[in-house]
PDB file of C-alpha atoms and ligand atoms in Angstrom:
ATOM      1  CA  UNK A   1      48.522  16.058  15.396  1.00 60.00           C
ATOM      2  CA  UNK A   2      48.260  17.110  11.517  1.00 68.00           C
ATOM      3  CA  UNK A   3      46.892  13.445  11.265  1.00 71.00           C
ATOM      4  CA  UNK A   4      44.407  13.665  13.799  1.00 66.00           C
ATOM      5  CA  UNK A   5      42.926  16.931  12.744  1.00 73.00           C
ATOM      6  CA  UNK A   6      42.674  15.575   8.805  1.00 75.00           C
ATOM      7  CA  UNK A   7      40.399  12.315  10.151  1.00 65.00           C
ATOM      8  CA  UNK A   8      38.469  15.020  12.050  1.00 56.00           C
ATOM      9  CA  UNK A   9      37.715  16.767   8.874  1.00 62.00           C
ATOM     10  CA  UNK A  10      37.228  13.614   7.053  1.00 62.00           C
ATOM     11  CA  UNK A  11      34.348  12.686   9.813  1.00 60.00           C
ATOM     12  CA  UNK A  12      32.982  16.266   9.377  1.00 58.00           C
ATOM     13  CA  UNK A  13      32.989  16.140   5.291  1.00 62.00           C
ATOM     14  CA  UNK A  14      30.952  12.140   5.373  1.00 60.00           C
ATOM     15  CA  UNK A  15      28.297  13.976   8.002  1.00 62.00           C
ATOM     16  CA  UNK A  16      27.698  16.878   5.691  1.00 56.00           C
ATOM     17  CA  UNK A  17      27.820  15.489   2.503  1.00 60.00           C
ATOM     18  CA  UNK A  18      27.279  11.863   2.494  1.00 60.00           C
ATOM     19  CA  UNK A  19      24.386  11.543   5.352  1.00 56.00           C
ATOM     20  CA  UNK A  20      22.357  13.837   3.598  1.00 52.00           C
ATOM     21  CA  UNK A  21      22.369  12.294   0.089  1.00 52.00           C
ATOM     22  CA  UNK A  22      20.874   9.314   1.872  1.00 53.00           C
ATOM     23  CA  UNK A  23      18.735  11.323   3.334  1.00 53.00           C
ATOM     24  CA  UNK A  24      17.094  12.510   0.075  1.00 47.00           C
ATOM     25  CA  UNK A  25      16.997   9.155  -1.680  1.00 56.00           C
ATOM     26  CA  UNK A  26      14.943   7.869   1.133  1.00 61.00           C
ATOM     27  CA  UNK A  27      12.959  11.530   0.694  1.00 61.00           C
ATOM     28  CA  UNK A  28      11.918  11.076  -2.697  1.00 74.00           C
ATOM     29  CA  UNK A  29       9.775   8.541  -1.564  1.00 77.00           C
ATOM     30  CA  UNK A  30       7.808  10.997   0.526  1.00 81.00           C
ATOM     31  CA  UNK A  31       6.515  12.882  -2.675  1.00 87.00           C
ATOM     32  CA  UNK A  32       5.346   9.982  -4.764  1.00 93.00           C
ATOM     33  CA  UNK A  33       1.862   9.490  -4.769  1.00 96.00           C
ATOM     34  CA  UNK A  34       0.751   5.976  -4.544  1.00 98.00           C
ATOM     35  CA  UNK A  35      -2.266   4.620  -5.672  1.00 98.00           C
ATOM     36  CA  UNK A  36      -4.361   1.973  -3.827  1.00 98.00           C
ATOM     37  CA  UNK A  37      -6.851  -0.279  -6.092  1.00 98.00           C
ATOM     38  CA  UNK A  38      -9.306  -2.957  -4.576  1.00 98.00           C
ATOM     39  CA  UNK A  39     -11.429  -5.076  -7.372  1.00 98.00           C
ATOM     40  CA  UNK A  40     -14.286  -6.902  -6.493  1.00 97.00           C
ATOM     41  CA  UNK A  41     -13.098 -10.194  -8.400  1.00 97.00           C
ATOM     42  CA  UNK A  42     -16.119 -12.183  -6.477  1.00 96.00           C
ATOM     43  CA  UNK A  43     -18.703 -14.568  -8.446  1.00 93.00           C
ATOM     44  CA  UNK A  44     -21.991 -13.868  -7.951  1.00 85.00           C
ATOM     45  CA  UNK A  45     -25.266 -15.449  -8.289  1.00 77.00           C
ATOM     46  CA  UNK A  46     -27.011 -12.418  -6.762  1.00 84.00           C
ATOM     47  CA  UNK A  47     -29.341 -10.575  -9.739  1.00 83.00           C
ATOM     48  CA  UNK A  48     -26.846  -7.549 -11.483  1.00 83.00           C
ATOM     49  CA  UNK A  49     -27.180  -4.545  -9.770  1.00 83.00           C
ATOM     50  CA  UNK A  50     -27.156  -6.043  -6.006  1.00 85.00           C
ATOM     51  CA  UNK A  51     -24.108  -5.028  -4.156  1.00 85.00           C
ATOM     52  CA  UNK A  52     -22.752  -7.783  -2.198  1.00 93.00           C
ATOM     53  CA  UNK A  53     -18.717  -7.338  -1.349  1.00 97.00           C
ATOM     54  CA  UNK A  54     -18.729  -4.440   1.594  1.00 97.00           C
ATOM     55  CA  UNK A  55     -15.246  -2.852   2.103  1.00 98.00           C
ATOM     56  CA  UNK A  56     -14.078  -0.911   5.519  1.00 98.00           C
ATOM     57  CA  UNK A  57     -10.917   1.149   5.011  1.00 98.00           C
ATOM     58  CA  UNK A  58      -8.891   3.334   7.605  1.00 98.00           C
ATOM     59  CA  UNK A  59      -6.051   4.572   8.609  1.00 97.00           C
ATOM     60  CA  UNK A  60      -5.230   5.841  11.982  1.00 93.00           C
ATOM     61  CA  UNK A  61      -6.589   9.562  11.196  1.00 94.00           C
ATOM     62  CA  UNK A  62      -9.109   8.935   8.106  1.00 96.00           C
ATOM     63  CA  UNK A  63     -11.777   6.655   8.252  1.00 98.00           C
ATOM     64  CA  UNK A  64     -12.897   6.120   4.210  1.00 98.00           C
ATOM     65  CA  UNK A  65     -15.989   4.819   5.221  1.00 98.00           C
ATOM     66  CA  UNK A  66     -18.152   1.569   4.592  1.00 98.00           C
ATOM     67  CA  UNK A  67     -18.103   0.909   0.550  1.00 97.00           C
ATOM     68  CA  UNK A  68     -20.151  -1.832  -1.041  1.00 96.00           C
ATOM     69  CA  UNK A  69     -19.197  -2.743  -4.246  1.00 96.00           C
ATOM     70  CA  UNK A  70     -20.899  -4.170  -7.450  1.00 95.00           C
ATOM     71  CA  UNK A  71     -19.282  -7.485  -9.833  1.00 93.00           C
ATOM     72  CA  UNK A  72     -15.660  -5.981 -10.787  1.00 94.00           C
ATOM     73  CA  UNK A  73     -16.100  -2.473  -9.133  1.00 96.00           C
ATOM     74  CA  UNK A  74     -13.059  -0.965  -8.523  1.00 97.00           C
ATOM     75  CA  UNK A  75     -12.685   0.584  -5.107  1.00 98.00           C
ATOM     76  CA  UNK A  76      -9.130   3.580  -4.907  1.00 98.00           C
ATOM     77  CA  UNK A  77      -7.450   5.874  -3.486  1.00 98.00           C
ATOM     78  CA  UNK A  78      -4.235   7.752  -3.196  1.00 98.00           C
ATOM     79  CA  UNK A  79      -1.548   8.155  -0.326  1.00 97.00           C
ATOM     80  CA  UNK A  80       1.682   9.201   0.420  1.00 96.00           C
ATOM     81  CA  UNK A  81       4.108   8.219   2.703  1.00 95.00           C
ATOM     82  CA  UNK A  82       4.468  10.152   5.489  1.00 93.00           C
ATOM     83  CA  UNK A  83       8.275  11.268   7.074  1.00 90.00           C
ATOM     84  CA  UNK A  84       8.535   8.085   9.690  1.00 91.00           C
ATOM     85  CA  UNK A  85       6.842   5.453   7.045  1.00 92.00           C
ATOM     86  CA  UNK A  86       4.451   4.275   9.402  1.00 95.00           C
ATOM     87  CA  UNK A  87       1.695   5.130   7.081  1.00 96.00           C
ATOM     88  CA  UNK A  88      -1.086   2.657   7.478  1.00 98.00           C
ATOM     89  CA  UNK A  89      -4.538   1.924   5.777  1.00 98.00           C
ATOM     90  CA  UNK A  90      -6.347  -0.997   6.987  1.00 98.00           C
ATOM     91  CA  UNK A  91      -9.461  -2.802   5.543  1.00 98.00           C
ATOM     92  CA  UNK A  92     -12.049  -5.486   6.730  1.00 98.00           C
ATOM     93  CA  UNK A  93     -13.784  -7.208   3.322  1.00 98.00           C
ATOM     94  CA  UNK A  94     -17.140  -8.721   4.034  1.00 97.00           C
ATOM     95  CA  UNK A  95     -18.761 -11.394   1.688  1.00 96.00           C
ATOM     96  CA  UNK A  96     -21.529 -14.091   2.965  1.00 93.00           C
ATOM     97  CA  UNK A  97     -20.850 -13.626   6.206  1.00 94.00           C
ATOM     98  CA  UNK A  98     -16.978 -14.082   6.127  1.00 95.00           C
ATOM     99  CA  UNK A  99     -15.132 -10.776   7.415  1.00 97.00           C
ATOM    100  CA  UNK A 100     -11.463 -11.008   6.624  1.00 98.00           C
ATOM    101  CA  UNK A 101      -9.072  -8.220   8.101  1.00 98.00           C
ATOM    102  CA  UNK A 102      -6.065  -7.112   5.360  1.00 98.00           C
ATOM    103  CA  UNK A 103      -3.852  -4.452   5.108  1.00 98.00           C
ATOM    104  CA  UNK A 104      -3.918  -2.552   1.723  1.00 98.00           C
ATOM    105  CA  UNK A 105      -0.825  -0.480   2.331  1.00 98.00           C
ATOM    106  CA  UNK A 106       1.753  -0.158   4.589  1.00 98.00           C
ATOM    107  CA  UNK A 107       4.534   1.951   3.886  1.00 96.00           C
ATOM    108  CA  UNK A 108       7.547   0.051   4.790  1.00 95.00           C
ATOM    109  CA  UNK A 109       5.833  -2.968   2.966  1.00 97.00           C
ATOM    110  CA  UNK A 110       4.594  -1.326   0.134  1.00 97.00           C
ATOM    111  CA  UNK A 111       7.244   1.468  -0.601  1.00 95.00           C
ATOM    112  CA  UNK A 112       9.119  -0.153  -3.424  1.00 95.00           C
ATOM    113  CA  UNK A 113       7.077  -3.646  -4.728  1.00 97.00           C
ATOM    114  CA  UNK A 114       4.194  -0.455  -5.178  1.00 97.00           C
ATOM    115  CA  UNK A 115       6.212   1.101  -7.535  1.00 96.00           C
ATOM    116  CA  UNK A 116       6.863  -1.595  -9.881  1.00 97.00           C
ATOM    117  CA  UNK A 117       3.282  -0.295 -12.183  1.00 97.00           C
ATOM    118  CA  UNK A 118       2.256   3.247 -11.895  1.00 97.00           C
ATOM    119  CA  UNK A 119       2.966   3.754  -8.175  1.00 97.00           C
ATOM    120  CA  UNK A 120      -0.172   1.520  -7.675  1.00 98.00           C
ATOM    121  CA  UNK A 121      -0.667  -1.605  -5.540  1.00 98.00           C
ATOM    122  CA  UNK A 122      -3.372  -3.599  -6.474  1.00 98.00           C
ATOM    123  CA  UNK A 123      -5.769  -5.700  -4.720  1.00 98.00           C
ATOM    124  CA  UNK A 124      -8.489  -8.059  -6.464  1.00 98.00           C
ATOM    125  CA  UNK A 125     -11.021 -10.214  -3.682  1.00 98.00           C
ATOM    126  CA  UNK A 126     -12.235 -13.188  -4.884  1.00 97.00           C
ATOM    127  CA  UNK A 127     -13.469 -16.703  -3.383  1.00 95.00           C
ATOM    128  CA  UNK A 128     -10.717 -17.991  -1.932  1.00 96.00           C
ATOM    129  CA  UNK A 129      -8.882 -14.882  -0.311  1.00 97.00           C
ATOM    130  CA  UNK A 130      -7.870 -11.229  -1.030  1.00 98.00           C
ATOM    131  CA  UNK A 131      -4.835 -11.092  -4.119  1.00 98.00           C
ATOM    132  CA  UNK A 132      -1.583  -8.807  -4.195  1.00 98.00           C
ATOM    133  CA  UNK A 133       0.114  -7.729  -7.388  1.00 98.00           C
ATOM    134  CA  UNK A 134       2.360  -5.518  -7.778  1.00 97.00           C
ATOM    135  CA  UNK A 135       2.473  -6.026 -12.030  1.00 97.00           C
ATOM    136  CA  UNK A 136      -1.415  -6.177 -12.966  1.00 96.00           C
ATOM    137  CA  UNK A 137      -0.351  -9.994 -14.432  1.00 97.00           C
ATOM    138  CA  UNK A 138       0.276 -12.021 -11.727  1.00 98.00           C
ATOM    139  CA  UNK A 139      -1.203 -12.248  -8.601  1.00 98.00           C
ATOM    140  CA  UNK A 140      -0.818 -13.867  -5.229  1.00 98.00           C
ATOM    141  CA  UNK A 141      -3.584 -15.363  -2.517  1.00 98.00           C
ATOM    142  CA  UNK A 142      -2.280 -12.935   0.490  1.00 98.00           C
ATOM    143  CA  UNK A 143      -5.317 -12.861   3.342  1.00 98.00           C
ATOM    144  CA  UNK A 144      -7.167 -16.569   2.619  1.00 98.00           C
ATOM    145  CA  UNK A 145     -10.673 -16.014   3.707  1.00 95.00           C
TER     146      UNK A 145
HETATM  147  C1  NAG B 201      -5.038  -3.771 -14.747  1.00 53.59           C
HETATM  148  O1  NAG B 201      -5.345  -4.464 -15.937  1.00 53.59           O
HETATM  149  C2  NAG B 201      -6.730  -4.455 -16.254  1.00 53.59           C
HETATM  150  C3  NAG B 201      -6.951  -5.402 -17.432  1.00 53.59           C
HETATM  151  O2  NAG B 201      -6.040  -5.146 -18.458  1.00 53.59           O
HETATM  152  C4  NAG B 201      -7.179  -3.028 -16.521  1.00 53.59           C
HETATM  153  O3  NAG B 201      -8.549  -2.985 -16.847  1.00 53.59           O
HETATM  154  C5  NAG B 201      -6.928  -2.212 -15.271  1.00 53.59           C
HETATM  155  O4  NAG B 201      -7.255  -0.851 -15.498  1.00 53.59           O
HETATM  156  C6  NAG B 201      -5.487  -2.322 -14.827  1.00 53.59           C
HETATM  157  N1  NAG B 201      -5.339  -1.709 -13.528  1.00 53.59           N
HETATM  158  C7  NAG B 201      -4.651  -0.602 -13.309  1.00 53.59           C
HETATM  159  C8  NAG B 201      -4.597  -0.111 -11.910  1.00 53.59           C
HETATM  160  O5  NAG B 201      -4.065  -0.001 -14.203  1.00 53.59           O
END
């Protein structure tokens, strides 16, 4: 009996004091502020001055509008994670008639490789396809036009 009501307390003690501390580690996440930068990286043989790289960014409650961009503008902004992670902003890049759909942050992708530099994720668009880095150094072809 003894034995039965000390596993009983043991269950009760992991509930209360364990579950919780996992619950704030994956909390802390909720308060950083991440930081979302798209580079137009594109070469151009339009005249200076002509913007030709059009961005479309959303997520399921904000629409940030339609942005064109100039040579090596640099498009951001921030966002936090919200309780389930299922916090979502979506783009469509449009460059000589090419539209390419990409996701520029996604919570349960982005949560920890985003924190690697400044809480940022960075995104540069250039000929071949829309580039990922998570260092500012080194950078990877992730949406191909
Ligand atoms: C990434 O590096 C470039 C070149 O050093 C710099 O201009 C830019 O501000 C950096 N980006 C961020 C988000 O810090």
């Amino acid at each position: 009996m003894a034995k039965i009501k000390e596993t009983f307390l043991v269950v009760v003690a992991l509930v209360c004091f364990l579950y919780p501390a996992f619950a704030v580690k994956k909390e802390d996440l909720l308060f950083i502020k991440y930081h979302i930068h798209i580079t137009n990286d594109l070469p151009s043989d339009l005249p200076p001055g002509v913007p030709y790289l059009e961005l479309h960014c959303k997520s399921k409650t904000k629409d940030l509008g339609l942005k064109k961009m100039l040579r090596h503008d640099d498009y951001s902004w921030d966002t936090k994670i919200n309780y389930w992670r299922t916090t979502l902003f979506f783009c469509n890049a449009f460059w000589e008639g090419k539209q390419r759909y990409f996701e520029a942050f996604k919570a349960t992708r982005d949560e920890h490789r985003c924190r690697v530099y400044h809480n940022s994720c960075m995104w540069s668009v250039r000929d071949d396809g829309i580039y990922f880095s998570k260092d500012n150094s080194t950078w990877k072809n992730a949406y191909p036009w």
